[in-house]
Tab-separated table of C-alpha atoms in Angstrom:
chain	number	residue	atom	x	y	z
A	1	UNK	CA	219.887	154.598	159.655
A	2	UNK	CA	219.206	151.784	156.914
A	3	UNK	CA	220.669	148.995	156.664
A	4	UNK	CA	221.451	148.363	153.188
A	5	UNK	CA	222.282	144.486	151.320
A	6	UNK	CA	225.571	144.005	149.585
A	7	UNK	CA	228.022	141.870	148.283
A	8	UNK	CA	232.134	142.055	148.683
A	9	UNK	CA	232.157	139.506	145.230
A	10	UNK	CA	229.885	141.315	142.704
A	11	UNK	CA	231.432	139.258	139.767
A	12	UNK	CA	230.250	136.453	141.592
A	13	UNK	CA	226.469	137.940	142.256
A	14	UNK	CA	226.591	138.657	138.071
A	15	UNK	CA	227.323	135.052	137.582
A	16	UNK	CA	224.778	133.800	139.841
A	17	UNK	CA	222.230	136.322	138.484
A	18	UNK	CA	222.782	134.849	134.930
A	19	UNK	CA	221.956	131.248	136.160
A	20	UNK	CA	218.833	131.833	137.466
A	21	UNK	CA	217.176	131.685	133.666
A	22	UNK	CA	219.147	128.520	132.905
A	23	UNK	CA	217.845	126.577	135.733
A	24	UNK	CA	214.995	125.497	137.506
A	25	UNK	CA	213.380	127.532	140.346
A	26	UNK	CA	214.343	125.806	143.512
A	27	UNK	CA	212.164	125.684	146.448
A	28	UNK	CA	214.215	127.651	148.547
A	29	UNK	CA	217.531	129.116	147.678
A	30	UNK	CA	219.981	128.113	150.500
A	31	UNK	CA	223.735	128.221	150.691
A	32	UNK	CA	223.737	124.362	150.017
A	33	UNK	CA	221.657	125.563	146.426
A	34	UNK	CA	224.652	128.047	145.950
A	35	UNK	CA	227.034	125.249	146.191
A	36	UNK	CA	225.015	122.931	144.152
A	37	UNK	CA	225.969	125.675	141.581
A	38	UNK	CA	229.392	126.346	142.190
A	39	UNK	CA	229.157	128.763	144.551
A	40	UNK	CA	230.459	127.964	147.560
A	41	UNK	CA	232.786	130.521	149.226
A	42	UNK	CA	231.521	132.000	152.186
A	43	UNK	CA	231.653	135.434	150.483
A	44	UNK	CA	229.732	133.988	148.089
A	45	UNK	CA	226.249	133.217	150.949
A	46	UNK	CA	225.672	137.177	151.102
A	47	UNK	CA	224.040	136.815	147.746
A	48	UNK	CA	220.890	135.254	149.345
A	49	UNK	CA	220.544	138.113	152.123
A	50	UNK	CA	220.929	140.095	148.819
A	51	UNK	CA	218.162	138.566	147.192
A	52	UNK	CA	215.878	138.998	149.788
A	53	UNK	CA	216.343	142.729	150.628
A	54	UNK	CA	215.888	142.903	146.588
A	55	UNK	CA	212.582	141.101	147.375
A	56	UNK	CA	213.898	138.034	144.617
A	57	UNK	CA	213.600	135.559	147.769
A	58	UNK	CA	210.673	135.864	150.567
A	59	UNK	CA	211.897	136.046	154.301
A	60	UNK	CA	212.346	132.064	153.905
A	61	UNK	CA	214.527	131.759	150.962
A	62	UNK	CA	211.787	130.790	149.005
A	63	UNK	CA	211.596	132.664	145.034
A	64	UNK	CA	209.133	135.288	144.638
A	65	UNK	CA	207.187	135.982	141.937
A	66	UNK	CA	210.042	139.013	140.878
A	67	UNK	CA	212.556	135.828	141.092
A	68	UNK	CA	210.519	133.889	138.337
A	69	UNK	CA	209.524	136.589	136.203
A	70	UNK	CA	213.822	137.497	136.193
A	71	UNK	CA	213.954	134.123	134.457
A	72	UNK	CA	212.284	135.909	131.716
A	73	UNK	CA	214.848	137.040	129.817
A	74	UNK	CA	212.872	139.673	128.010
A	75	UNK	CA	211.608	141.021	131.036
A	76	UNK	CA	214.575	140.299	133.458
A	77	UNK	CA	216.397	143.362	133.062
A	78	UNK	CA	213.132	145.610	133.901
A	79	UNK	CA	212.025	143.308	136.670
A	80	UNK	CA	215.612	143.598	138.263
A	81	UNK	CA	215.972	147.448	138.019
A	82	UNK	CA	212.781	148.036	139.391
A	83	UNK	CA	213.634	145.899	142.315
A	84	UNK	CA	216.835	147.821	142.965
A	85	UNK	CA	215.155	151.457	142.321
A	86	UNK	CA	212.307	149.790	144.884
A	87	UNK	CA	215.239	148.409	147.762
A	88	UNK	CA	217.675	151.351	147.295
A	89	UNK	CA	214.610	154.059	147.194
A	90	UNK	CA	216.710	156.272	149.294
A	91	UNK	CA	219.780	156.197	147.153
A	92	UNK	CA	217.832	156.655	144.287
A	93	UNK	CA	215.652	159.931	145.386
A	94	UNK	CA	218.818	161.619	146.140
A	95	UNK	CA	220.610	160.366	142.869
A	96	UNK	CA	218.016	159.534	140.512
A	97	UNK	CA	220.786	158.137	138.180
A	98	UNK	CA	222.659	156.476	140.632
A	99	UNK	CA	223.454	153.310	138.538
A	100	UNK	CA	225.754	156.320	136.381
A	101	UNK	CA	227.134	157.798	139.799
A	102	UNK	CA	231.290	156.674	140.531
A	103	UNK	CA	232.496	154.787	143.423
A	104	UNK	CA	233.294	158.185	145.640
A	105	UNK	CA	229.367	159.534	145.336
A	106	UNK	CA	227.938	156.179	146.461
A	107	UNK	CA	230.793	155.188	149.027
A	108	UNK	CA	229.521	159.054	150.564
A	109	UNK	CA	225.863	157.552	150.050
A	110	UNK	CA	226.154	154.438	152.161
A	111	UNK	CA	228.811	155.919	154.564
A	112	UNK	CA	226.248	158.603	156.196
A	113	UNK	CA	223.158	156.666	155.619
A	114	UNK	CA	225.096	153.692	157.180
């Protein structure tokens, strides 16, 4: 069984994901960088685990190369679907439009592969 990232606040991941081209790249993105940005609920620190199963963040919290290139807003959208297609392979072999799918066909995604 896989154990797959999430997030419980996904408004909050959007707003965060929308920063990252308006600021700098930070050495490491930590939860005291979250809160630097306003984001400091606790629900709020699963975003990093998030970025790193994405590959955004190396094992260290450190950007990748994916994480800059997302700054790009051109090439953000791209760089961040392939990412997801990449970390939720599974998902995506058995529903090859899964970003179309409703809640009930993912919830029965991650609940048996969970």
């Amino acid at each position: 069984m896989a154990d797959y990232a999430y997030v419980m606040v996904t408004g909050k991941l959007r707003k965060f994901m929308n920063r990252i081209p308006e600021v700098g790249v930070p050495r490491k993105v930590t939860t005291e960088y979250l809160a630097s940005l306003g984001f400091k609920s606790s629900n709020e620190r699963a975003i990093i685990p998030l970025l790193k199963f994405i590959g955004f963040l190396d094992d260290s919290g450190a950007p990748t190369n994916d994480y800059k290139i997302y700054r790009d807003t051109m090439k953000g959208p791209s760089v961040l679907g392939r990412a997801i297609k990449q970390s939720y392979s599974e998902l995506f072999d058995i529903h090859p439009d899964a970003q179309s799918k409703d809640t009930e066909a993912l919830r029965n995604f991650f609940s048996i592969q969970t």
